[in-house]
Coordinates of C-alpha atoms in Angstrom, one line a residue:
M29 CA 25.8 -20.6 8.1
S30 CA 26.6 -18.1 5.6
I31 CA 23.6 -15.6 4.8
S32 CA 22.6 -17.1 1.8
K33 CA 21.9 -20.5 3.9
Q34 CA 20.1 -18.8 6.8
L35 CA 17.7 -16.6 4.1
A36 CA 17.3 -20.2 2.2
A37 CA 16.6 -22.2 5.5
H38 CA 13.9 -19.6 6.3
A39 CA 12.3 -19.8 2.8
S40 CA 12.1 -23.4 3.2
G41 CA 11.0 -24.2 6.3
T42 CA 8.8 -21.5 7.0
H43 CA 5.3 -22.7 7.0
F44 CA 1.6 -21.1 7.1
G45 CA 1.3 -21.8 11.0
D46 CA 4.8 -19.8 11.9
L47 CA 3.5 -16.7 10.7
P48 CA 2.2 -14.1 13.2
A49 CA -1.2 -12.9 12.3
Q50 CA 0.0 -9.6 11.6
A51 CA 1.9 -11.1 8.6
V52 CA -0.9 -12.9 7.6
A53 CA -3.1 -10.3 7.4
A54 CA -0.6 -8.1 5.6
V55 CA -0.1 -10.6 3.1
K56 CA -4.0 -10.6 2.3
R57 CA -4.3 -6.7 2.0
S58 CA -1.2 -6.5 -0.4
L59 CA -2.6 -9.0 -2.5
L60 CA -6.2 -7.4 -2.7
D61 CA -4.1 -4.7 -3.7
A62 CA -2.0 -6.0 -6.3
L63 CA -4.3 -7.9 -7.9
G64 CA -6.3 -4.7 -8.3
V65 CA -3.6 -2.6 -9.6
T66 CA -2.4 -5.4 -11.9
L67 CA -6.5 -5.7 -13.3
A68 CA -6.4 -2.3 -14.1
A69 CA -3.1 -2.0 -16.2
G70 CA -4.8 -4.2 -18.4
T71 CA -6.4 -1.3 -20.0
L72 CA -4.4 1.4 -18.8
G73 CA -0.7 -0.2 -19.5
Q74 CA 0.8 1.3 -22.3
A75 CA 3.7 -1.3 -23.1
S76 CA 2.5 -4.2 -21.0
R77 CA 0.0 -5.1 -23.3
A78 CA 2.7 -6.3 -26.2
F79 CA 3.9 -8.6 -23.2
V80 CA 0.6 -9.7 -23.0
E81 CA 0.1 -10.8 -26.6
T82 CA 3.3 -12.7 -26.2
A83 CA 2.4 -14.5 -24.0
R84 CA -0.9 -15.5 -25.8
S85 CA 0.8 -16.1 -28.9
S86 CA 3.0 -18.7 -27.4
G87 CA -0.4 -21.0 -27.0
Q88 CA -2.2 -22.6 -24.1
G89 CA -0.9 -23.3 -20.7
P90 CA -1.8 -23.7 -16.8
S91 CA -1.7 -20.2 -16.0
R92 CA -3.7 -17.2 -16.5
V93 CA -2.2 -14.2 -17.8
I94 CA -4.5 -11.9 -14.7
G95 CA -8.1 -10.4 -16.2
F96 CA -7.3 -11.0 -20.3
G97 CA -9.1 -14.9 -19.9
F98 CA -6.4 -16.9 -21.3
G99 CA -3.4 -19.3 -19.9
A100 CA -0.1 -19.3 -20.6
A101 CA 3.3 -21.2 -19.9
P102 CA 4.0 -20.1 -16.3
S103 CA 7.1 -18.3 -16.9
L104 CA 4.9 -16.1 -20.0
A105 CA 2.0 -15.9 -17.4
A106 CA 4.6 -14.2 -15.5
L107 CA 6.4 -12.2 -17.5
A108 CA 2.6 -10.8 -18.5
N109 CA 1.8 -10.1 -15.4
G110 CA 5.0 -8.8 -14.5
A111 CA 4.9 -6.3 -16.8
M112 CA 1.3 -5.1 -16.0
S113 CA 1.8 -4.9 -11.8
H114 CA 4.1 -1.9 -11.8
A115 CA 2.6 -0.4 -15.1
L116 CA 1.1 2.2 -13.4
D117 CA 3.1 2.3 -10.4
Y118 CA 0.3 2.1 -7.4
E119 CA 1.3 -0.8 -5.5
D120 CA 2.5 -1.0 -2.2
T121 CA 6.4 0.1 -1.2
H122 CA 8.4 -0.8 1.9
D123 CA 9.6 2.7 2.2
A124 CA 12.6 2.3 4.2
A125 CA 13.8 -1.0 2.0
L126 CA 12.9 0.7 -1.5
V127 CA 11.1 -1.8 -2.8
H128 CA 8.2 -2.8 -4.2
P129 CA 7.9 -6.3 -2.4
H130 CA 4.9 -7.7 -4.5
G131 CA 5.1 -5.9 -7.6
I132 CA 7.5 -9.6 -8.8
A133 CA 6.3 -12.0 -6.3
L134 CA 2.8 -11.9 -6.7
P135 CA 3.1 -12.7 -10.7
A136 CA 5.7 -15.4 -10.4
A137 CA 4.0 -17.2 -7.5
L138 CA 0.4 -16.8 -9.0
A139 CA 1.9 -18.5 -12.4
V140 CA 3.6 -21.4 -10.7
A141 CA 0.6 -21.9 -8.1
Q142 CA -1.7 -22.8 -11.1
A143 CA 0.9 -24.4 -13.3
V144 CA 1.6 -27.2 -10.1
G145 CA -2.1 -27.5 -8.7
G146 CA -3.3 -28.3 -5.4
I147 CA -2.1 -25.0 -3.4
T148 CA -3.8 -24.1 -0.9
G149 CA -4.4 -20.4 0.1
A150 CA -2.4 -21.1 3.4
Q151 CA 0.3 -22.8 1.3
F152 CA 0.3 -19.0 -1.0
I153 CA 0.4 -17.4 1.6
A154 CA 3.0 -18.6 3.5
A155 CA 4.9 -17.9 -0.1
L156 CA 4.3 -14.8 -0.5
A157 CA 4.9 -13.9 3.0
V158 CA 8.6 -15.4 2.7
G159 CA 9.2 -13.7 -0.4
A160 CA 8.2 -10.4 0.3
D161 CA 9.9 -10.5 3.4
I162 CA 13.6 -11.9 2.1
G163 CA 13.0 -9.2 -0.6
C164 CA 12.1 -5.9 1.9
R165 CA 15.2 -7.1 4.1
L166 CA 17.1 -6.8 1.0
G167 CA 16.5 -3.9 0.7
L168 CA 17.1 -2.7 4.4
A169 CA 20.5 -3.9 3.8
M170 CA 21.6 -1.8 0.9
A171 CA 24.3 0.8 2.0
D172 CA 25.2 1.9 -1.0
D173 CA 23.5 4.3 -3.2
D174 CA 22.1 2.1 -6.4
T175 CA 21.6 5.2 -8.6
R176 CA 25.2 6.4 -8.1
R177 CA 26.3 3.2 -9.8
G178 CA 24.0 3.6 -12.1
W179 CA 21.2 0.7 -11.3
T180 CA 17.5 0.5 -10.3
M181 CA 17.8 -2.1 -7.5
R182 CA 14.0 -2.5 -6.6
P183 CA 13.3 -4.9 -9.5
L184 CA 16.5 -7.1 -8.7
L185 CA 15.8 -7.2 -5.1
G186 CA 12.2 -7.9 -5.5
T187 CA 13.4 -10.9 -7.9
Y188 CA 15.6 -12.8 -4.9
G189 CA 12.1 -12.3 -3.0
A190 CA 9.7 -13.5 -6.1
A191 CA 12.0 -16.8 -6.3
A192 CA 11.9 -17.4 -2.9
A193 CA 7.9 -17.9 -2.8
V194 CA 8.1 -19.9 -6.3
G195 CA 11.0 -21.7 -4.7
K196 CA 8.5 -22.3 -1.7
L197 CA 5.4 -23.3 -4.0
L198 CA 8.2 -26.1 -5.6
D199 CA 8.9 -27.3 -1.8
L200 CA 12.7 -26.5 -3.0
D201 CA 14.6 -27.4 0.0
E202 CA 17.5 -25.1 1.5
A203 CA 20.4 -26.3 -0.8
R204 CA 18.0 -25.9 -3.7
M205 CA 16.2 -22.6 -2.3
V206 CA 20.3 -20.7 -2.5
Q207 CA 20.3 -22.4 -6.1
A208 CA 17.5 -20.7 -7.0
F209 CA 18.4 -17.2 -6.0
A210 CA 21.8 -17.9 -7.6
L211 CA 20.1 -18.2 -10.8
A212 CA 17.6 -15.7 -10.5
F213 CA 20.6 -13.0 -9.7
N214 CA 21.7 -14.5 -13.5
Q215 CA 19.1 -13.2 -14.9
A216 CA 17.6 -10.1 -13.4
T217 CA 19.3 -6.8 -13.6
C218 CA 17.8 -3.0 -14.0
S219 CA 19.6 0.1 -15.4
S220 CA 18.6 3.5 -14.6
G221 CA 19.3 4.6 -18.3
F222 CA 15.6 5.0 -18.5
L223 CA 15.7 8.0 -16.4
S224 CA 17.1 9.8 -19.3
S225 CA 15.5 8.1 -21.9
P226 CA 12.0 10.4 -22.2
N227 CA 10.6 7.1 -24.5
S228 CA 11.3 4.3 -22.2
H229 CA 9.1 2.5 -21.3
M230 CA 11.0 0.2 -18.7
R231 CA 10.0 2.1 -15.6
E232 CA 6.7 1.0 -16.7
I233 CA 7.1 -3.1 -17.6
R234 CA 10.2 -3.4 -15.9
D235 CA 8.9 -6.2 -13.1
A236 CA 8.2 -8.5 -16.2
F237 CA 11.7 -9.6 -16.6
G238 CA 12.5 -10.0 -12.7
A239 CA 8.8 -12.6 -12.7
Q240 CA 9.8 -14.5 -15.3
A241 CA 13.5 -14.8 -13.8
A242 CA 12.0 -15.9 -10.7
V243 CA 10.2 -18.6 -12.1
I244 CA 12.9 -19.8 -14.7
A245 CA 15.3 -19.9 -12.1
A246 CA 13.1 -22.3 -9.0
Q247 CA 12.0 -24.6 -11.8
L248 CA 15.6 -25.3 -13.0
A249 CA 16.8 -25.4 -9.5
A250 CA 14.1 -27.7 -8.7
R251 CA 15.9 -29.8 -11.7
G252 CA 19.4 -30.2 -10.2
V253 CA 20.7 -27.2 -11.8
N254 CA 23.4 -25.0 -9.8
A255 CA 25.0 -21.7 -10.6
Y256 CA 27.2 -21.0 -7.2
D257 CA 26.9 -20.8 -3.3
Q258 CA 26.5 -17.6 -2.0
P259 CA 24.7 -15.6 -4.1
I260 CA 24.0 -13.0 -1.4
E261 CA 26.8 -11.9 0.2
G262 CA 30.0 -13.7 -1.8
A263 CA 32.7 -12.1 -3.4
H264 CA 30.4 -11.7 -6.5
G265 CA 27.1 -11.6 -5.5
L266 CA 24.4 -9.3 -4.8
Y267 CA 26.1 -6.5 -3.0
A268 CA 29.6 -7.0 -4.1
M269 CA 28.3 -7.0 -7.6
Y270 CA 26.0 -3.6 -7.2
A271 CA 26.8 -2.1 -3.6
G272 CA 30.7 -1.8 -3.5
G273 CA 30.6 -5.0 -0.9
R274 CA 29.0 -2.3 1.2
Y275 CA 25.8 -4.1 3.2
D276 CA 24.8 -4.3 6.9
A277 CA 24.1 -7.9 8.0
S278 CA 21.9 -7.5 10.6
Q279 CA 19.2 -6.5 8.5
L280 CA 19.1 -9.6 6.6
T281 CA 19.1 -11.9 9.9
S282 CA 17.9 -9.5 13.0
G283 CA 14.6 -11.1 13.9
L284 CA 14.1 -13.7 11.0
G285 CA 11.2 -15.9 11.3
R286 CA 9.9 -13.5 13.6
V287 CA 9.8 -10.6 12.2
F288 CA 8.3 -10.6 8.5
E289 CA 9.2 -7.2 6.8
G290 CA 6.2 -7.2 4.1
A291 CA 3.5 -6.4 7.3
N292 CA 5.6 -3.0 7.2
V293 CA 4.6 -1.6 3.5
S294 CA 3.0 1.2 2.5
F295 CA -0.1 1.3 0.4
K296 CA -0.9 4.1 -2.3
A297 CA -3.9 5.9 -1.6
W298 CA -3.0 7.8 -5.0
P299 CA -2.2 6.5 -8.3
S300 CA 1.2 8.1 -8.2
C301 CA 4.9 8.3 -7.0
R302 CA 4.8 8.7 -3.1
G303 CA 6.8 11.7 -3.2
T304 CA 3.8 13.5 -4.3
H305 CA 1.0 12.1 -2.0
S306 CA 2.0 14.6 1.1
F307 CA 1.3 17.8 -1.1
I308 CA -1.7 15.2 -2.4
E309 CA -2.8 15.3 1.0
A310 CA -1.8 18.8 2.1
A311 CA -4.4 20.4 -0.7
L312 CA -7.1 17.8 0.0
G313 CA -7.4 18.5 3.6
L314 CA -6.9 22.3 2.9
R315 CA -9.5 22.6 0.2
E316 CA -11.9 20.7 2.3
E317 CA -11.4 22.2 5.5
A318 CA -11.3 25.8 4.1
S319 CA -13.4 25.7 1.9
V320 CA -10.7 26.5 -0.6
A321 CA -12.3 27.4 -4.0
P322 CA -9.8 26.6 -7.0
A323 CA -10.1 30.3 -8.5
S324 CA -9.3 31.8 -4.6
I325 CA -5.7 30.1 -4.5
A326 CA -2.9 32.9 -5.9
R327 CA 0.2 31.1 -5.7
I328 CA 0.6 27.3 -4.4
D329 CA 4.6 26.6 -2.5
A330 CA 6.0 22.9 -2.0
V331 CA 8.7 22.1 0.0
V332 CA 10.3 19.4 -0.9
S333 CA 12.5 16.7 0.2
P334 CA 16.3 16.2 -1.5
T335 CA 15.1 12.7 -2.5
F336 CA 12.2 14.0 -4.8
R337 CA 13.7 17.2 -6.4
I338 CA 13.1 15.1 -9.9
L339 CA 9.5 15.4 -9.1
F340 CA 9.1 19.3 -9.8
E341 CA 12.6 19.6 -12.1
P342 CA 12.2 20.4 -15.1
L343 CA 9.6 23.0 -13.6
A344 CA 8.3 23.7 -16.7
Q345 CA 8.0 19.9 -18.0
K346 CA 6.4 19.3 -14.4
R347 CA 4.0 22.0 -14.9
S348 CA 2.4 20.4 -18.0
P349 CA 3.6 16.8 -17.9
Q350 CA 2.8 15.1 -21.8
T351 CA 3.0 11.4 -20.8
A352 CA 1.0 10.0 -18.1
N353 CA 4.4 9.1 -16.3
D354 CA 5.6 12.5 -16.3
A355 CA 2.0 13.6 -14.4
K356 CA 3.0 10.9 -12.2
F357 CA 6.1 11.9 -11.1
S358 CA 5.2 15.9 -10.9
V359 CA 4.6 17.7 -7.7
P360 CA 3.3 20.7 -9.2
F361 CA 0.4 18.7 -11.3
S362 CA -0.5 16.0 -9.1
T363 CA -1.0 18.9 -6.3
A364 CA -3.3 20.3 -8.9
I365 CA -5.2 17.9 -9.4
A366 CA -6.7 18.0 -6.2
L367 CA -7.0 21.3 -5.7
V368 CA -9.3 21.7 -8.9
H369 CA -11.3 18.1 -8.7
G370 CA -11.1 17.5 -4.8
R371 CA -10.1 14.3 -5.5
V372 CA -7.1 12.4 -7.9
S373 CA -7.9 9.1 -9.5
L374 CA -6.6 6.5 -12.1
A375 CA -9.4 8.9 -14.8
D376 CA -6.6 11.6 -13.7
Y377 CA -3.6 10.7 -15.3
L378 CA -5.3 9.0 -18.5
P379 CA -3.7 11.0 -21.7
L380 CA -6.7 12.9 -22.1
A381 CA -6.8 14.6 -18.6
L382 CA -3.4 15.7 -19.2
G383 CA -4.8 18.5 -21.0
D384 CA -7.4 19.9 -18.6
P385 CA -7.2 23.5 -18.8
E386 CA -7.8 24.1 -14.9
V387 CA -5.4 21.3 -14.0
L388 CA -2.7 23.2 -16.0
A389 CA -3.7 26.6 -14.9
M390 CA -3.0 25.5 -11.5
A391 CA -0.2 23.9 -12.2
R392 CA 1.6 26.9 -13.4
R393 CA 0.9 28.4 -9.9
V394 CA 2.7 25.8 -8.1
H395 CA 6.3 27.0 -7.0
C396 CA 9.0 24.6 -5.4
E397 CA 11.9 24.2 -2.9
V398 CA 14.0 21.8 -1.4
C399 CA 14.7 21.7 2.2
D400 CA 18.4 20.4 2.5
D401 CA 17.7 20.0 6.2
W402 CA 15.8 17.1 5.5
N403 CA 17.6 13.7 5.1
F404 CA 16.5 10.6 4.5
D405 CA 13.8 9.9 6.8
D406 CA 12.3 13.0 6.0
S407 CA 12.3 12.1 1.8
L408 CA 8.2 11.6 2.0
R409 CA 8.0 14.9 4.2
G410 CA 6.0 18.0 2.6
I411 CA 4.9 21.4 3.2
L412 CA 1.8 22.9 1.1
K413 CA 1.3 26.5 1.7
L414 CA -1.5 28.4 -0.5
T415 CA -1.6 32.0 -0.4
L416 CA -5.0 33.5 -1.0
H417 CA -6.5 36.0 -3.4
D418 CA -8.2 37.3 0.0
G419 CA -4.5 37.7 1.1
R420 CA -4.7 34.5 3.7
V421 CA -2.3 32.1 3.8
L422 CA -3.1 28.5 4.6
V423 CA -0.4 26.2 5.1
R424 CA -0.7 22.1 5.8
E425 CA 2.6 19.9 6.9
I426 CA 2.5 16.2 6.2
S427 CA 5.0 14.2 7.6
R428 CA 3.7 10.9 7.0
P429 CA 1.2 10.6 3.5
L430 CA -2.0 8.4 4.1
G431 CA -1.3 5.0 3.3
D432 CA 2.3 4.9 5.3
A433 CA 2.4 1.8 7.2
R434 CA 2.5 4.3 10.6
H435 CA -0.5 6.1 9.2
P436 CA -2.5 3.1 7.1
M437 CA -5.4 3.1 4.5
S438 CA -8.0 1.8 6.2
E439 CA -10.0 -1.9 5.1
A440 CA -12.8 0.4 3.6
A441 CA -10.4 2.4 1.5
L442 CA -8.0 -0.3 0.3
L443 CA -11.3 -2.1 -0.9
A444 CA -12.8 0.5 -2.9
K445 CA -9.3 0.9 -4.2
F446 CA -9.6 -2.8 -5.5
M447 CA -13.2 -1.7 -6.9
D448 CA -12.2 1.3 -8.7
C449 CA -9.2 -0.1 -10.3
V450 CA -11.2 -3.2 -11.1
R451 CA -13.5 -1.2 -13.1
Y452 CA -10.5 -0.5 -16.0
A453 CA -10.0 -4.5 -16.3
A454 CA -9.9 -5.8 -20.1
T455 CA -12.3 -8.7 -19.0
P456 CA -15.1 -6.7 -17.6
I457 CA -15.8 -8.0 -13.8
A458 CA -19.0 -6.8 -12.4
P459 CA -18.9 -5.4 -8.8
E460 CA -21.1 -8.4 -7.5
R461 CA -18.2 -10.7 -8.7
A462 CA -15.5 -8.1 -7.5
R463 CA -16.9 -7.9 -4.1
R464 CA -16.8 -12.2 -4.3
I465 CA -13.1 -12.0 -5.3
A466 CA -12.2 -9.6 -2.3
A467 CA -14.0 -12.0 0.4
G468 CA -12.5 -14.6 -1.1
I469 CA -9.0 -13.1 -0.6
A470 CA -10.1 -12.1 3.2
T471 CA -10.6 -15.6 4.2
L472 CA -7.7 -17.2 1.8
E473 CA -6.1 -18.8 4.6
R474 CA -8.8 -21.6 4.8
A475 CA -9.4 -21.6 1.2
P476 CA -8.5 -25.3 -0.4
D477 CA -7.7 -24.0 -3.6
L478 CA -7.0 -20.8 -5.0
S479 CA -9.8 -20.2 -7.3
A480 CA -10.8 -17.1 -5.5
L481 CA -7.6 -15.6 -7.4
D482 CA -8.5 -16.9 -10.6
V483 CA -9.7 -13.4 -12.9

């Protein structure tokens, strides 16, 4: 059986009763996190509002645009919600696969589930579990540097996973699921051109197109539209077209149906690039444990992995970012926030906060260097050294920042993150209702419907 068929059979044939308890718990954590992050983007996102208004202008439909109180056609609701899901760069990540598995899968799956109706909580959990698993496995199998070829693969890999989730909700069999993969593949891609375009919004809204593509692909596959038979491993499939034909097939099928990679995601404890998190954690730890006052710090040195050189170059720009995106991708600025304020929150990346004179002054004291001996497994590693005016030198090394699957956030911390995100929802949500939403997600497998997710 081809790899495409094996993954399609996995998606169509896995049911809630087949999921290990760890996979069920993981889906619920990711669902809470993704919903909160998407709600916050309703007011904090920049370009995503244009997608919301595009969905609104199309007329009413059965699928809710998250946080805005109106419905749209499934594909347009998925488009709008996908534009918000990654807008704050705050959602979960599979660090080894380099995939945000729920940023596309949730907007697509929720839109279709609401349109279909009658979907139980258990069915929805199963759909998200297989979708995240497939998206992550595709990333784990990548054996080539996508950026070298000019691509950003995260949205495309996530689109396959989202197509699996939507296809499952539409009850596609193995053959139709393969075609859903192929039809999604023909619609979704993402150039790395935004990296050299300072005014680009693509990093913010890139998941919108994959979410819409997944919905349309699965709907067309359900109606008998055919594309081709090997959209993953074929001569003109994913790896041939985007990775020079190089991939590790064992990552795609090993433990299939037993190991669900969505359970291995990391969550973001702070609303910035994961590469900044070791330095934030080190700064917060040193500040608290050594009672370091901001005024006592003379110099800050950060040792960064080669993967994240972009987080401090060019140094002048990273010390004084002009946009929220630049700030989130800055070791000097994010470290300075932690040292000055003793916390890092969504509010610290708002436009007015970028001009905080204390943070900017602290960021100017940050100096960075790369440790070329560190490999990919060390990409999130960081060393922070504070030299104080009294001559003391404080050093903290973080190998796996808080939120890593092996250094997880607590359930209480994830709930606190959700509650903070809800504060920024476009349509205000009272704390009591937010807690009810969280409680509904915690017991979603017992729910006869998805009303707990109607926000």
